[in-house]
XYZ file of C-alpha atoms in Angstrom:
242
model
C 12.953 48.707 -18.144
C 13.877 45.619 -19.903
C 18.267 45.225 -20.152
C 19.732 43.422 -23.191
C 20.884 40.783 -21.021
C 16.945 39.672 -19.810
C 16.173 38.767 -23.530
C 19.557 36.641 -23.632
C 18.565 32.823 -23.292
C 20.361 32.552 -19.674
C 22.545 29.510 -18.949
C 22.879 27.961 -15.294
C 27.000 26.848 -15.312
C 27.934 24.662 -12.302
C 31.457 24.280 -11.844
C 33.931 24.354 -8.753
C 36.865 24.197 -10.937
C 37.882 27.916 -11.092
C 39.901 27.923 -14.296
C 36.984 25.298 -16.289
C 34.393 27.419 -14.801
C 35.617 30.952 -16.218
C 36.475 29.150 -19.154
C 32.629 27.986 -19.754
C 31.582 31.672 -18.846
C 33.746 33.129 -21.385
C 32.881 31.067 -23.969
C 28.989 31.159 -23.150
C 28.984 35.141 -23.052
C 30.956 35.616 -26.370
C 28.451 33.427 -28.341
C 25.886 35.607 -26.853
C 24.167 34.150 -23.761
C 23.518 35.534 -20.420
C 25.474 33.201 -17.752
C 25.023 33.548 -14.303
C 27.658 30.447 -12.419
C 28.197 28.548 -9.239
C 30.592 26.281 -7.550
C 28.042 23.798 -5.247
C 24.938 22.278 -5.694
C 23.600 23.689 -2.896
C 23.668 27.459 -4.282
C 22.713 25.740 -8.046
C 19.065 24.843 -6.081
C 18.488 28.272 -5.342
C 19.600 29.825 -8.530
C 17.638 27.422 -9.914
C 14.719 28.262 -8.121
C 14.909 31.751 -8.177
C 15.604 32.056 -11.930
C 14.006 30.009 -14.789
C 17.133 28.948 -17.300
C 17.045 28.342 -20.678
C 19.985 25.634 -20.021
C 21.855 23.866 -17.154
C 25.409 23.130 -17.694
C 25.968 20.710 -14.363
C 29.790 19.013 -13.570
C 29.309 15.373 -12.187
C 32.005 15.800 -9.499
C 30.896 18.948 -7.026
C 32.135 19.566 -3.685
C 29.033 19.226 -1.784
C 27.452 16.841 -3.733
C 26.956 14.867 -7.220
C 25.577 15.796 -9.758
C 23.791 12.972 -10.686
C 21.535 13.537 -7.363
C 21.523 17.016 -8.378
C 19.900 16.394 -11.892
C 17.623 13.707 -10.384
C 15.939 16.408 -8.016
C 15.787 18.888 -10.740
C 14.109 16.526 -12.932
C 11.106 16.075 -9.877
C 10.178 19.930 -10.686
C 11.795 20.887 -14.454
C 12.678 19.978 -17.738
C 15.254 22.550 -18.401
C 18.138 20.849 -20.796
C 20.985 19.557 -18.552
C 24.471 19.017 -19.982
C 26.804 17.030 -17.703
C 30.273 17.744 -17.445
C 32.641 15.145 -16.469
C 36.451 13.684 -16.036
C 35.131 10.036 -16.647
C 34.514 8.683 -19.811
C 33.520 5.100 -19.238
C 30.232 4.098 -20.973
C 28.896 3.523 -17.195
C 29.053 7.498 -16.555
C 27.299 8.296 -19.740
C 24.509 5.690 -19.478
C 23.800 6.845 -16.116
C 23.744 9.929 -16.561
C 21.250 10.079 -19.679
C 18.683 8.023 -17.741
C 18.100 10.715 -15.330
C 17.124 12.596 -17.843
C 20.311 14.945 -19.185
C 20.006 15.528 -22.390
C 23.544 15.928 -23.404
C 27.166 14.903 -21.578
C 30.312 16.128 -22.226
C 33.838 14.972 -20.995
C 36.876 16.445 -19.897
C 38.811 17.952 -20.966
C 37.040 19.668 -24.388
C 36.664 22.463 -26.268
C 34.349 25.539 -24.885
C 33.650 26.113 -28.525
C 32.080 22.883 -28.525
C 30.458 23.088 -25.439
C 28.859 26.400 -26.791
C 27.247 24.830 -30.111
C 25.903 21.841 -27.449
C 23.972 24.252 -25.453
C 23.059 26.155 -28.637
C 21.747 22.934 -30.038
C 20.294 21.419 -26.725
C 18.647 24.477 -26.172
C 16.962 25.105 -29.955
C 15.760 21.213 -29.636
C 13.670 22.242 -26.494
C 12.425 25.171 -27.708
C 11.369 23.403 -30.798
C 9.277 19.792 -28.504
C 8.057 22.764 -25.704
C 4.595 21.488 -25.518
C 2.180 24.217 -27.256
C 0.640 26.928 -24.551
C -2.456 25.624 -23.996
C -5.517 28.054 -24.578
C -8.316 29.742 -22.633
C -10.819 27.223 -21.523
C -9.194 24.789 -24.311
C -9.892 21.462 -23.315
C -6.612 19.117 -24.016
C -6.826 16.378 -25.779
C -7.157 12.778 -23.823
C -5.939 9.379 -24.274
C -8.503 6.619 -25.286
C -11.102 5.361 -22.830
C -10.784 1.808 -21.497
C -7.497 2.229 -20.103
C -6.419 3.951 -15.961
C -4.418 6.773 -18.162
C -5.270 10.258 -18.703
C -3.197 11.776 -20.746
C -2.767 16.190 -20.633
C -1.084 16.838 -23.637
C -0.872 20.552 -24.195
C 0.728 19.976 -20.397
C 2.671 16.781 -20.847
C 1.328 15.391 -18.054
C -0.908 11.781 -17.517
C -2.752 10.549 -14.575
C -2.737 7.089 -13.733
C -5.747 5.714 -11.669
C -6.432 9.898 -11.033
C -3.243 9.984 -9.796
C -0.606 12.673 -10.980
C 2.883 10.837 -12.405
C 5.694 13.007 -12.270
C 7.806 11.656 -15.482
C 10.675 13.177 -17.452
C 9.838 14.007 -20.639
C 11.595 10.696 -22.373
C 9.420 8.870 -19.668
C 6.338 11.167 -21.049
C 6.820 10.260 -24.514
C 7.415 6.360 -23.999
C 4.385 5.910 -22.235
C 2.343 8.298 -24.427
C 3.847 6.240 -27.154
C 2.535 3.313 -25.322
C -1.146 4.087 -23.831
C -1.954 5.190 -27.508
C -1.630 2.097 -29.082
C -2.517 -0.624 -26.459
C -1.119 -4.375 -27.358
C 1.143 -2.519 -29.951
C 4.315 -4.441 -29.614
C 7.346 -1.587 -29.878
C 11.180 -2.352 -30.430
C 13.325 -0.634 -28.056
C 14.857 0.880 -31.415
C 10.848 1.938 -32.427
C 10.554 3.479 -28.977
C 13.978 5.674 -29.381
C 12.821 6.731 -32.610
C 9.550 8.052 -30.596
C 10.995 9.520 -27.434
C 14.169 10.945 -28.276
C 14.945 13.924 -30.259
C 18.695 12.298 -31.211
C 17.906 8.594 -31.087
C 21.002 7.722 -32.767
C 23.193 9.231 -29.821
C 21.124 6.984 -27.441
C 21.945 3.824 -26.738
C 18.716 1.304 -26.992
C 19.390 -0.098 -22.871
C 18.673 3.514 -22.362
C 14.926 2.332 -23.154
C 14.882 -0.472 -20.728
C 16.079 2.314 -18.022
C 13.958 4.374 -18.848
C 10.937 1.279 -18.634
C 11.863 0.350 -15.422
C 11.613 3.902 -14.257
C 7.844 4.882 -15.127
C 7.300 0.830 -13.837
C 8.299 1.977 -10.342
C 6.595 5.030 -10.783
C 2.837 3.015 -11.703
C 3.568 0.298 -8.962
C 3.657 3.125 -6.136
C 0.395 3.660 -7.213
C -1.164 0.743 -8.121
C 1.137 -2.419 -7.117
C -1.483 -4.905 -8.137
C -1.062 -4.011 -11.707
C 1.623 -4.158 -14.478
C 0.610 -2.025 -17.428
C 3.534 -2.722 -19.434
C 4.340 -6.149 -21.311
C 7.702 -7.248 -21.870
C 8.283 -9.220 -24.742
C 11.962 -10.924 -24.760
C 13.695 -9.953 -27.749
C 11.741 -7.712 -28.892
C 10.752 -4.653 -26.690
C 6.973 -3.545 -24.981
C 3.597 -3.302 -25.508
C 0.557 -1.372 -23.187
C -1.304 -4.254 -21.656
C -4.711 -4.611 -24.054
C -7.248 -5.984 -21.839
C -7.802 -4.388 -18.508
């Protein structure tokens, strides 16, 4: 029999600060999700893969490790929305921590009220770019030929030279954005407007981050090759003639 609290979109709080951490629960559970909560990264892994979440609300500073690394190896196996919580403010912090792919950030000390619209809002904003569920013996649609991309749509993945990428889904969208309009020169503003859901909370170096990221990612693979043009100034294009 199904409990009231399975149908509750379930939030992932990671906190070792006692009094913050019941403070986040409280809040949470009052505007009506399920919370389950944990004070190490270590036991956040195996909640997290024991139990899909609807939301992770991650602190930076953790006793057995940061959260940064934390987010980065969640982000190798799910796209569940990550809000970071932190004591620093400095732009530093916040650029980092949006490049590996959280999708909101947070600093200390503020309002649980707050906190609870964020995750309300972070949460609605996935549910509303989940990729479609693809159907029975549907075939998804492809990229166009002439280029080493395959691109999976209903499953937001792309193969490059056959080979699986494992990309973030800001990563997915820049290069879809890319592949499907080779020699296409985009702004970094143009490729915010594309890839993220709240450009105007972005900053545009976020972009070039981001760039550099799926880069490394295509070099591993093919290190001969440099799909993406950079054009000084302006921003990047797909490379036209292969």
């Amino acid at each position: 029999m199904t409990s009231h609290s399975d149908k509750l979109p379930r939030v992932l709080v990671v906190e070792d600060e006692p009094s913050i951490r019941d403070s986040i629960v409280y809040a949470l559970e009052s505007e009506g999700f399920a919370v389950d909560h944990t004070a190490s990264g270590g036991e956040a892994l195996a909640h997290l893969q024991a139990t899909q979440y609807a939301l992770v609300v991650l602190d930076v500073g953790l006793p057995d490790m940061n959260g940064f690394d934390l987010c980065r190896d969640l982000r190798l196996r799910s796209q569940v929305p990550v809000i970071f919580l932190t004591a620093r403010a400095s732009e530093v912090d916040r650029v980092v921590g949006l490049e590996l792919g959280a999708d909101d950030y947070v600093t200390k000390p503020f309002s649980p009220r707050e906190l609870s619209a964020r995750v309300r809002a972070n949460i609605r904003r996935a549910q509303l770019n989940a990729p479609p569920v693809p159907l029975p013996n549907a075939v998804a649609p492809r990229a166009r030929s002439g280029l080493p991309f395959e691109v999976d749509y209903e499953r937001w993945q792309i193969c490059y030279y056959s080979s699986l990428l494992t990309l973030s889904r800001y990563e997915f969208r820049l290069l879809v954005a890319l592949i499907e309009k080779p020699g296409r020169v985009y702004s970094r503003a143009q490729l915010m407007d594309l890839a993220w859901e709240e450009p105007d909370a972005s900053m545009e170096r976020t972009v070039d981050t981001h760039i550099k990221s799926v880069r490394a990612k295509l070099k591993a693979l093919r290190a001969d090759v440099d799909p993406i043009v950079t054009h000084r100034g302006i921003g990047y294009s797909m490379r036209e003639h292969w």
